[in-house]
Short mmCIF file of C-alpha atoms and ligand atoms in Angstrom, two decimals:
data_model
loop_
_atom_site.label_atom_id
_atom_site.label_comp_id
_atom_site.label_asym_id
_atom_site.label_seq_id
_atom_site.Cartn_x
_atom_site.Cartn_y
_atom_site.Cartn_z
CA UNK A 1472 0.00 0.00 0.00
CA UNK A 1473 2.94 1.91 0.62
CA UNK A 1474 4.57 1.71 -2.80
CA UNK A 1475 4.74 4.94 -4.74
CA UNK A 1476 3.67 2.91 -7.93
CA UNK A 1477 0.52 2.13 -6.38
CA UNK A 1478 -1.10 5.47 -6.10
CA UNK A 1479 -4.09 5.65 -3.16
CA UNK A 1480 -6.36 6.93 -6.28
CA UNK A 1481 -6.62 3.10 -7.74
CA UNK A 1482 -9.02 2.65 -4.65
CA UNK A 1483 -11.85 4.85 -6.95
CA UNK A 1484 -11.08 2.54 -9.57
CA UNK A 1485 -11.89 -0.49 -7.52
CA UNK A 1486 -15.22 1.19 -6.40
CA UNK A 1487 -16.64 1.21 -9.75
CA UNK A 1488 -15.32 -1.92 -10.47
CA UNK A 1489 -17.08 -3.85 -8.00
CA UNK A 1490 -20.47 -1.43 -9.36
CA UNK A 1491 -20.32 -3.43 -12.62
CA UNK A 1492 -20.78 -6.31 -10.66
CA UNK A 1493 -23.44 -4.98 -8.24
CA UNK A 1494 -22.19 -4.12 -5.46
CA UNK A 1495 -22.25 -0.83 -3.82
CA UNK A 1496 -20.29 0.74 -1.52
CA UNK A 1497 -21.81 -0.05 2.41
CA UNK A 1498 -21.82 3.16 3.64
CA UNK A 1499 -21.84 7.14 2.08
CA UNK A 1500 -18.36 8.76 1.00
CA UNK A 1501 -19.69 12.57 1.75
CA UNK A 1502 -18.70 13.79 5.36
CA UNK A 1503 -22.45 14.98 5.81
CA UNK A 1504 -24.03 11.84 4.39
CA UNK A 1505 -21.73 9.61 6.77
CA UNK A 1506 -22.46 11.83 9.88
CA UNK A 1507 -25.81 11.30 9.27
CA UNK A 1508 -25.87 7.50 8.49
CA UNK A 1509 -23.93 7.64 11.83
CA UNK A 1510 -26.80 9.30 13.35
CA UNK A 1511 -29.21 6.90 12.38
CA UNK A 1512 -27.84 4.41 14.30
CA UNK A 1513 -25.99 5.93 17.41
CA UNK A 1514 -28.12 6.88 20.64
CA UNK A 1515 -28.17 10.80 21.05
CA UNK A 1516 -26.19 10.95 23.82
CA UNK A 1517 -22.99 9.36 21.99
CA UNK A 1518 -23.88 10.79 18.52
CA UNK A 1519 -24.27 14.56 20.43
CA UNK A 1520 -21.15 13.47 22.23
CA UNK A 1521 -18.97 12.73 19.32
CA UNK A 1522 -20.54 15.86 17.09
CA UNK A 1523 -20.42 18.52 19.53
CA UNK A 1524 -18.39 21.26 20.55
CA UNK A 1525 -17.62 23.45 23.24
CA UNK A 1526 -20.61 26.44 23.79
CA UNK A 1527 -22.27 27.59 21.04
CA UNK A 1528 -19.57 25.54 19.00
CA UNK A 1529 -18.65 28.75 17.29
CA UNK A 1530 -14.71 27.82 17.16
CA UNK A 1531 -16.27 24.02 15.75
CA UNK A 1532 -17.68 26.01 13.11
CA UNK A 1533 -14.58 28.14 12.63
CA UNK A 1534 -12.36 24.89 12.12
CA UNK A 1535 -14.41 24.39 8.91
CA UNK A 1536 -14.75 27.51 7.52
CA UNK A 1537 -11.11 28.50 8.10
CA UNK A 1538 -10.72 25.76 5.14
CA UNK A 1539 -12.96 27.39 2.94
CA UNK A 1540 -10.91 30.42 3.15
CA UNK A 1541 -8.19 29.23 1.42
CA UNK A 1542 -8.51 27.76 -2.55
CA UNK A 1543 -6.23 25.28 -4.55
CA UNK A 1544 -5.29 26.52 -7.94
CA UNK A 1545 -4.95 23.60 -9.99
CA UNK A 1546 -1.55 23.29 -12.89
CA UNK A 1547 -2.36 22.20 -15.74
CA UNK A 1548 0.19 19.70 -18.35
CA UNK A 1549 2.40 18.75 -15.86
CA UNK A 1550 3.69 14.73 -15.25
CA UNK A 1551 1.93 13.38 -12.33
CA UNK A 1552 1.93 9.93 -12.97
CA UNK A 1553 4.74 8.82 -10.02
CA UNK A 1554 3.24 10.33 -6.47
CA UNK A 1555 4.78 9.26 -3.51
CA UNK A 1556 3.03 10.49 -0.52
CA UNK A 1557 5.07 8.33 1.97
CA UNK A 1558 6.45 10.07 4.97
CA UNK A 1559 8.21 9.52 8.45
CA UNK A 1560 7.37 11.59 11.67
CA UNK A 1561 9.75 11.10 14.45
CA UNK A 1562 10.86 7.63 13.70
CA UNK A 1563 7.20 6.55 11.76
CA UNK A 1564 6.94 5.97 9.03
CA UNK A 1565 3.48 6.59 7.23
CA UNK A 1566 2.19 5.95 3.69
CA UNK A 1567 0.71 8.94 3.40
CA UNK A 1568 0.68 12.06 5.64
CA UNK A 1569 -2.25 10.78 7.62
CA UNK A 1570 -3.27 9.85 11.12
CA UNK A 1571 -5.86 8.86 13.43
CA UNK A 1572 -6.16 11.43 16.29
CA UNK A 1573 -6.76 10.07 19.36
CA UNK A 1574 -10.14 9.86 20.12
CA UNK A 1575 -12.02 8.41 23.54
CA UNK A 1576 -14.97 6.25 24.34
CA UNK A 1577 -14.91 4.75 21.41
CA UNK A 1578 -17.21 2.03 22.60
CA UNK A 1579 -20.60 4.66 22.49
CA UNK A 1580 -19.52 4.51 18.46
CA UNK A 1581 -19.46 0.61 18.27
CA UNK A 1582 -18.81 -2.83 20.27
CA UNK A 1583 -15.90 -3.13 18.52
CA UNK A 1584 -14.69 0.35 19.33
CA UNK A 1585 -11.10 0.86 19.48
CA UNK A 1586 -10.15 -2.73 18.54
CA UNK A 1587 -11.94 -2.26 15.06
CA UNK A 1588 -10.00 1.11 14.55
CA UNK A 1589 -6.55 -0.58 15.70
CA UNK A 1590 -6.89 -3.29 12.67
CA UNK A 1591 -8.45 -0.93 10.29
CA UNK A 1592 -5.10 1.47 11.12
CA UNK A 1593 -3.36 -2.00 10.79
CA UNK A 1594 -4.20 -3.09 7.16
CA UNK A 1595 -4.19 0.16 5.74
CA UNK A 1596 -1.13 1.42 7.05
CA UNK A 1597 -1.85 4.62 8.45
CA UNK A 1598 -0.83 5.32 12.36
CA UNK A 1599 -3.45 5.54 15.17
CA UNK A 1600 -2.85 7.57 18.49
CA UNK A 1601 -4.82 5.07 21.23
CA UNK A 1602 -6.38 7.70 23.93
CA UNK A 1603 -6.00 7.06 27.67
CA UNK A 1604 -9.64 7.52 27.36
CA UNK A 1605 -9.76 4.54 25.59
CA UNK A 1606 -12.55 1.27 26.14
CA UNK A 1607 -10.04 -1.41 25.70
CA UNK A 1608 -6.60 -1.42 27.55
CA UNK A 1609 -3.44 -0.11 25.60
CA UNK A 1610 -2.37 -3.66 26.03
CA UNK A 1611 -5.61 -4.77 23.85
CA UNK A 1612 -5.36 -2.20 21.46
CA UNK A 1613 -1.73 -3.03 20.71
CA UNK A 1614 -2.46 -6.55 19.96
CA UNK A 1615 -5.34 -5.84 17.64
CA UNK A 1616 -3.05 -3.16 16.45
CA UNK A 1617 -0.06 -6.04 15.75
CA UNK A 1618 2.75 -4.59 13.50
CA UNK A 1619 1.24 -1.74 12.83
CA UNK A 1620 2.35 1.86 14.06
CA UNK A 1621 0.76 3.39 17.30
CA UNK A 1622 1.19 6.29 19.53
CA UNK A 1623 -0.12 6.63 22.74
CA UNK A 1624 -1.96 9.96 23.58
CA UNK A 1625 -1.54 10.99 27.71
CA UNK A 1626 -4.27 12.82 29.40
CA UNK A 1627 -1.51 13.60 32.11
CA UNK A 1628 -3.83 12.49 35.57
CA UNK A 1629 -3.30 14.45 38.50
CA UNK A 1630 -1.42 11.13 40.52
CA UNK A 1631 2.38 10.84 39.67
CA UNK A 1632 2.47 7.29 40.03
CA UNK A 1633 -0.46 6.29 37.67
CA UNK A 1634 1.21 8.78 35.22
CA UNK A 1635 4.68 6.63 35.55
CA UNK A 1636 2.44 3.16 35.39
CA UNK A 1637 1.10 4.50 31.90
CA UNK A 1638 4.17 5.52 30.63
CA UNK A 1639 5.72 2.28 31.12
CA UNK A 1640 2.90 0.61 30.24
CA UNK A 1641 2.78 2.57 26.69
CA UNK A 1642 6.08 1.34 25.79
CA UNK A 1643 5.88 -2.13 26.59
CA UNK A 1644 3.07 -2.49 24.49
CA UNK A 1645 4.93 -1.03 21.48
CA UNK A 1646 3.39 2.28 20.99
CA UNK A 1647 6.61 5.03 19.67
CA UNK A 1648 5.64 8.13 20.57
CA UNK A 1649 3.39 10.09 23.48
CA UNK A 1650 1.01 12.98 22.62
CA UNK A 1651 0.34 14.67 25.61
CA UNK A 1652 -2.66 16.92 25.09
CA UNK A 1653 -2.36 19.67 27.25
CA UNK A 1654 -6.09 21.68 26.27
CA UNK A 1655 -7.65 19.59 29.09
CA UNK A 1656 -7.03 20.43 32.02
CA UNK A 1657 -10.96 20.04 32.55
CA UNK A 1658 -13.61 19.36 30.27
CA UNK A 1659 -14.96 22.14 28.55
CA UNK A 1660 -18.25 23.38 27.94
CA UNK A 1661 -20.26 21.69 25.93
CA UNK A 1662 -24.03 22.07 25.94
CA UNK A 1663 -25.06 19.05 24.00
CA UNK A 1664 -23.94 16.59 26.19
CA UNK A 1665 -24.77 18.89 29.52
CA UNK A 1666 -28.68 18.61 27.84
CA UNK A 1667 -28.37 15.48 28.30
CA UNK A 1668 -26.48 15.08 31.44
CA UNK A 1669 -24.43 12.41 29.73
CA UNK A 1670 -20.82 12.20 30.43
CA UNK A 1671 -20.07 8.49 29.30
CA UNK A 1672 -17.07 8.12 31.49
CA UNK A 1673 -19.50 7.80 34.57
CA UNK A 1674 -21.43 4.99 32.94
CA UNK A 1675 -17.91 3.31 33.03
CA UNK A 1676 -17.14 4.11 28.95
CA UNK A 1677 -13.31 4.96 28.34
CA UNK A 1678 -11.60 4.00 31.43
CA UNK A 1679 -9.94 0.90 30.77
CA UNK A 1680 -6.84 1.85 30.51
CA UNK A 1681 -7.48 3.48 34.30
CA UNK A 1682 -8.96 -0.47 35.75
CA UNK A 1683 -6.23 -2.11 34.14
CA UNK A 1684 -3.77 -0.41 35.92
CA UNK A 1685 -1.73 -1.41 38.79
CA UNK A 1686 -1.38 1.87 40.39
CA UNK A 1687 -4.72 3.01 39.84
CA UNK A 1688 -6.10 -0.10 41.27
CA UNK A 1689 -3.77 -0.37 43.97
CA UNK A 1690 -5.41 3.32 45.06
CA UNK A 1691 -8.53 1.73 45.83
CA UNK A 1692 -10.57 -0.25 48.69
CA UNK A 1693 -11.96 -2.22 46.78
CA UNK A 1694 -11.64 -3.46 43.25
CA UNK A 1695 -13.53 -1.65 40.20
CA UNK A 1696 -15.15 -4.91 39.88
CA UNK A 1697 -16.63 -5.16 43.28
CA UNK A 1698 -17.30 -1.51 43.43
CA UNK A 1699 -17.31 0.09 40.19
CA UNK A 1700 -19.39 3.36 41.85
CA UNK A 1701 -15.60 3.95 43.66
CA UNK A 1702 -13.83 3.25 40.93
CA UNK A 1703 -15.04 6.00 38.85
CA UNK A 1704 -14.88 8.76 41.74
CA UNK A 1705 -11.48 7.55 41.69
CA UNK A 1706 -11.54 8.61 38.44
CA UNK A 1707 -12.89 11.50 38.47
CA UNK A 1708 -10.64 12.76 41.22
CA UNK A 1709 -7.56 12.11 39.19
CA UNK A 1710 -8.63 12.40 35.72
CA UNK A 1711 -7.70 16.16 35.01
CA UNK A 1712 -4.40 17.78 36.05
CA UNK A 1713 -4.95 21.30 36.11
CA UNK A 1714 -1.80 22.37 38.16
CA UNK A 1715 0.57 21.23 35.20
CA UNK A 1716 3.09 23.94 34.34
CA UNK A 1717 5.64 23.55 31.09
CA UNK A 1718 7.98 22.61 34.48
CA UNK A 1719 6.43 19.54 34.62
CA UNK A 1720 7.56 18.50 31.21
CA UNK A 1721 10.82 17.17 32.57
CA UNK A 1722 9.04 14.42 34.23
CA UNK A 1723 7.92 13.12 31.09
CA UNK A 1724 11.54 12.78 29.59
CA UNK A 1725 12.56 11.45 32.71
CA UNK A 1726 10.10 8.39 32.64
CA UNK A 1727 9.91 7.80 29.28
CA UNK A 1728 11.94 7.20 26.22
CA UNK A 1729 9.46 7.82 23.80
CA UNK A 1730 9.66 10.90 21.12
CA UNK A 1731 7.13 13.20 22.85
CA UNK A 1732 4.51 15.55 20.71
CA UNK A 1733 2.25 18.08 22.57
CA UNK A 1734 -1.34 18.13 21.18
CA UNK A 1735 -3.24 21.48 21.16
CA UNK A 1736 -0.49 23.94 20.64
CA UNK A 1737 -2.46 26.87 19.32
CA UNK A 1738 -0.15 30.26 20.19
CA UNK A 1739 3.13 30.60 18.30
CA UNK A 1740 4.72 31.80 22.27
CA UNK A 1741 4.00 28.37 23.14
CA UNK A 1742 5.29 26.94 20.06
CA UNK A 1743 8.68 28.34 21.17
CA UNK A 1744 8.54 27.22 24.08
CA UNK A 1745 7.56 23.47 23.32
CA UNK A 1746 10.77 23.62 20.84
CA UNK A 1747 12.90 25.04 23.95
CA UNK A 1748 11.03 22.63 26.98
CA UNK A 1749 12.90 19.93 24.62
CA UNK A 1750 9.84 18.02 23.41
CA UNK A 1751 9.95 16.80 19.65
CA UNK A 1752 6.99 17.61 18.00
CA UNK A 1753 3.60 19.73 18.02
CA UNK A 1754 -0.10 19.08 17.27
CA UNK A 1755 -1.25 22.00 15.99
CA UNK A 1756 -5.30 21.28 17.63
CA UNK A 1757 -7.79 23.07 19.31
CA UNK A 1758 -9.47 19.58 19.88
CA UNK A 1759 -12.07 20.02 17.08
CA UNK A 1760 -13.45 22.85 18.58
CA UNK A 1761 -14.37 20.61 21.93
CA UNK A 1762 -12.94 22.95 24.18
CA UNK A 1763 -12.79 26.66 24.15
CA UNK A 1764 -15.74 28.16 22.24
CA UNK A 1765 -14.21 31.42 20.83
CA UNK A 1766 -10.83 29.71 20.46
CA UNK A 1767 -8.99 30.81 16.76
CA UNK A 1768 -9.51 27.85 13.98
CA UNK A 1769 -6.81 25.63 14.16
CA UNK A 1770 -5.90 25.86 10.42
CA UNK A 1771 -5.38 29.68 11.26
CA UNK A 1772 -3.11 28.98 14.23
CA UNK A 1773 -0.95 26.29 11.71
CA UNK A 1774 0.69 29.21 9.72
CA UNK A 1775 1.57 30.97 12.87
CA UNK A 1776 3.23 28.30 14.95
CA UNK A 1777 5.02 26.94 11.66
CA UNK A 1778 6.76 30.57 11.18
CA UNK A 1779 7.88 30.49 14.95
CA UNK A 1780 9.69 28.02 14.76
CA UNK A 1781 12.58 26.17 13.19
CA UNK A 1782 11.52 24.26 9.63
CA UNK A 1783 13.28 20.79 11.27
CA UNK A 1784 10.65 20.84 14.04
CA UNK A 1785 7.66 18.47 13.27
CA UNK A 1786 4.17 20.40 13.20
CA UNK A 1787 1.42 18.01 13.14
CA UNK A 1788 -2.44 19.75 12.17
CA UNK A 1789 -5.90 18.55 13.69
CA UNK A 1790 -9.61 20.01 13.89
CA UNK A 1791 -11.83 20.24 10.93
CA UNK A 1792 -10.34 17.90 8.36
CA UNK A 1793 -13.39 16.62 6.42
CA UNK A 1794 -11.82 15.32 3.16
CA UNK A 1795 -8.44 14.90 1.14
CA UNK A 1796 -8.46 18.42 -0.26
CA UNK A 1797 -8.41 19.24 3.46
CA UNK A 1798 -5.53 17.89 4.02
CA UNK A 1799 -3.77 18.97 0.91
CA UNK A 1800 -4.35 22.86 2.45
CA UNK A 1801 -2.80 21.98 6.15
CA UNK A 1802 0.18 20.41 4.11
CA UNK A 1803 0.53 23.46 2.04
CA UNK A 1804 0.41 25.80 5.20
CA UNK A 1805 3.20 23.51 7.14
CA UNK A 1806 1.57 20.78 8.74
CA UNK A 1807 4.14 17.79 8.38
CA UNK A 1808 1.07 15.28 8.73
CA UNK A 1809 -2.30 15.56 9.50
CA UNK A 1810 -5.14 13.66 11.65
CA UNK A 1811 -8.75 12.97 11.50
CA UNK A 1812 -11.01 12.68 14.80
CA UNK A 1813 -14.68 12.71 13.66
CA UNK A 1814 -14.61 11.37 10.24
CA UNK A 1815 -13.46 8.56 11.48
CA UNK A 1816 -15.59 7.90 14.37
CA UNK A 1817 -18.63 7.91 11.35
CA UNK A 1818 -16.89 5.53 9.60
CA UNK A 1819 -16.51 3.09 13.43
CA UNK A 1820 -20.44 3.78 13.78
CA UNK A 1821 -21.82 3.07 10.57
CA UNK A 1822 -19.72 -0.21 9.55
CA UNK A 1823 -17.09 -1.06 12.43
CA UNK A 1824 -13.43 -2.09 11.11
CA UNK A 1825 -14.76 -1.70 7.61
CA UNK A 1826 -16.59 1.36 8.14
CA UNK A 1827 -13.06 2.80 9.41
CA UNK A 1828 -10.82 1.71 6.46
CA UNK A 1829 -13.67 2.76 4.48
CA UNK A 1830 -13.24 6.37 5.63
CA UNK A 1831 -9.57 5.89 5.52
CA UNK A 1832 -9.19 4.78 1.94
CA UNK A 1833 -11.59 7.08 0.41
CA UNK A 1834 -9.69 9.90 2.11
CA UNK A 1835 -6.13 8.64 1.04
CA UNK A 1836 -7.49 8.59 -2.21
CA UNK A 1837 -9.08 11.96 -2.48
CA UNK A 1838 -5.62 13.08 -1.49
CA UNK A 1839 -3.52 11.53 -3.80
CA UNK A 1840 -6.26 12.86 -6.82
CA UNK A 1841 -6.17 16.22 -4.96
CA UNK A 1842 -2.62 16.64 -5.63
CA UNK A 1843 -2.68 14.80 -9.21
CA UNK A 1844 -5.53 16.84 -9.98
CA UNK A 1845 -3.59 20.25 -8.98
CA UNK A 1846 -0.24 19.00 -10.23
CA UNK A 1847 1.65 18.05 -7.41
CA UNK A 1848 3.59 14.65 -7.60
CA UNK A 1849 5.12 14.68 -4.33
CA UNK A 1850 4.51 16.64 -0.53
CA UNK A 1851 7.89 19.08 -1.14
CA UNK A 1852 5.55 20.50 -3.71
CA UNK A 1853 3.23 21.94 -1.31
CA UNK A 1854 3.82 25.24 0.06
CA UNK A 1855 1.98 27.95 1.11
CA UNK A 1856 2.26 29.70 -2.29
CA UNK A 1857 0.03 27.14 -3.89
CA UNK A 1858 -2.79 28.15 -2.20
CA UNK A 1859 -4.90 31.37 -2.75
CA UNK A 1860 -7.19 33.30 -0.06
CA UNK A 1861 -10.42 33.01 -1.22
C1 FNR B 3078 -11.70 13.81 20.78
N1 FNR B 3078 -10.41 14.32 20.88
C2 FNR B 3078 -9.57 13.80 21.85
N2 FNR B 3078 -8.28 14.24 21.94
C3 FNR B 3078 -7.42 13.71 22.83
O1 FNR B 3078 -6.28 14.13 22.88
N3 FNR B 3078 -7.84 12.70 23.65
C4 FNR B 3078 -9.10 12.20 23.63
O2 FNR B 3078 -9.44 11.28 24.36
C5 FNR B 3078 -10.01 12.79 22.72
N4 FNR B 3078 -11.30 12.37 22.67
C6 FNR B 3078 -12.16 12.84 21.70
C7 FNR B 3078 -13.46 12.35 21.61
C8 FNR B 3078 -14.29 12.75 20.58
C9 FNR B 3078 -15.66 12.16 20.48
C10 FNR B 3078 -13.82 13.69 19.63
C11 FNR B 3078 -14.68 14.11 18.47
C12 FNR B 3078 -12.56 14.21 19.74
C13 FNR B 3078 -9.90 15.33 19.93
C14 FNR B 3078 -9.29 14.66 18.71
O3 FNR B 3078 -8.06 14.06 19.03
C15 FNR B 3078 -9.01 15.67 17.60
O4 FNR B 3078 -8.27 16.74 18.12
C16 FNR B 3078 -10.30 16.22 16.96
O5 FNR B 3078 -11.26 15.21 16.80
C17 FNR B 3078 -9.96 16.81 15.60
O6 FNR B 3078 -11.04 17.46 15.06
P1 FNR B 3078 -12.03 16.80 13.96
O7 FNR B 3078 -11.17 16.02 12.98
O8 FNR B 3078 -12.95 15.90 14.74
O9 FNR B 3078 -12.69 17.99 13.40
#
């Protein structure tokens, strides 16, 4: 899948192949038309959980039209016949510039939750980032995951220990990177699920990786099993670490050998200062608009944070990706790779493991036509000057 030869576009090909003999595609292409066949068949707490944003989910809204403000101007006569999308961020390599963000709860989606998205990452190539949020242990994920390439994403808890016990944990299991997200240090806002008072940790969704673990277990009476009420208090208590100061980050480095990439990096200031703490990458995010209505797009912070700092330092882009064109933008403003959170999620909802490689092949593939389309055979191509404010 990785070979150059074998562009990502072949996968539209196959599509109306298998129409000749009959057989349609299970589930819509079109980010709206997938949301909704997502819809149809999530309860309304999980689907307003996974769709929703922080307030009036005006920064949500933002992430999408911040796309729409910049246009691709297509070259005409130009060879495009050898793309090679592959690239390599800290260490992983990638077929194409694409990643699965890291995403919680994925069990309100689907049974299969983040099992199904670890093989779908699996046989298509692309690398997932596992949340600590997650409904199967990191353990799990990893072997569903096999030889495929995983990062683990920290929601940094509040006890020291557990934090260590994580770490550890992470890389045993084979994951090669941490992505610390640092725009939670509580939940945010966010009126959809507050309507419903539905917060699916509490129902004991997403905090596997938190009953599997030694420490975390060890800080209790009685197990999560026989009292699964003190478990999540426990949780609660420790979930969120708002006392966490760019100090801290040396505690990280100290317990862990992994490459480590800070998620939600939206101020150039703090771009400069990841690049000085030591860390080794940035996630340009502003958590798909999940957290601070108000908050600038994300794909207007990228252009900022990439002039701040040194070219050599990996920016990665999240929040609002809805398609391959998408991505082909973030690119051209100086993301070095890119991840999806919702589309995904649709794609786990409507069809499990296939609804996920689903998503991700009809995305790859809109990407590698993008570029073809505009004239672009490999990612060096895309800069900001191939872009246009619209
Ligand atoms: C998220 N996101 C997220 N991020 C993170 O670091 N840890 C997590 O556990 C979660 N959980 C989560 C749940 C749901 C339902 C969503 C939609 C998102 C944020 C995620 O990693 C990513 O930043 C956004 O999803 C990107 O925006 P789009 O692609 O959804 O617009």
């Amino acid at each position: 899948m990785a070979d150059a030869e074998v562009p990502f576009a072949v996968y539209q090909n196959q599509v109306y192949a298998q129409g000749l003999g009959g057989a349609l595609p299970p589930q819509p292409f079109a980010y709206h038309a997938l949301e909704e066949r997502a819809r149809g068949v999530l309860t309304p707490g999980a689907y307003g959980y996974i769709a929703g944003g922080a307030g009036n989910e005006d920064t949500m809204r933002a992430n999408l039209e911040a796309f729409r403000h910049w246009r691709l101007e297509p070259r005409m006569l130009r060879d495009v016949a050898r793309r090679d999308l592959r690239t390599s961020v800290l260490g992983t390599d990638m077929p194409a510039p694409l990643m699965l963000a890291p995403v919680g709860v994925q069990s309100i989606a689907h049974a299969d939750a983040e099992l199904a998205v670890a093989r779908a990452a699996r046989s298509t190539g692309v690398p997932m980032v596992l949340s600590t949020a997650s409904s199967s242990s990191m353990e799990d994920v990893a072997a569903a995951n096999g030889d495929g390439a995983r990062w683990f994403q920290l929601y940094w808890p509040r006890d020291p220990d557990f934090a260590i016990s994580l770490l550890q944990r992470a890389e045993r299991a084979g994951y090669r990177a941490l992505v610390v997200t640092l725009d939670t240090s509580t939940l945010g806002w966010r009126p959809r699920d507050l309507e419903l008072a539905y917060l699916p940790f509490l129902h004991g969704e997403g905090t596997a990786n938190y009953t599997s673990d030694p420490v975390f277990r060890a800080a209790l009476a009685q197990t999560p099993e026989q009292d699964p009420l003190a478990a999540r208090a426990h949780w609660a208590a420790i979930f969120a670490n708002n006392t966490l100061t760019w100090d801290n980050l040396g505690f990280l480095r100290e317990h862990s050998r992994l490459p480590i990439v800070l998620k939600g990096v939206l101020h150039p200031d703090d771009a400069r200062r990841a690049v000085d703490s030591g860390v080794d990458g940035v996630i340009v995010s502003n958590h798909g608009g999940r957290q601070v209505d108000g908050a600038i797009a994300a794909l207007d912070a990228l252009p900022r944070v990439v002039s701040a700092i040194p070219d050599t330092f990996p920016v990665l882009f999240d929040s609002g990706i809805r398609g391959g064109a998408d991505i082909v933008k973030a690119l051209a403003l100086g993301a070095k790779a890119t991840l999806i959170g919702r589309m995904y999620m649709w794609g786990l909802a409507a069809g499990g493991e296939a609804g996920v490689q689903q998503v991700i092949q009809g995305v790859l593939a809109e990407l590698d036509l993008t570029m073809a389309l505009c004239g672009y055979e490999s990612l060096s191509e895309l800069r900001a000057d191939i872009l246009v404010r619209a």
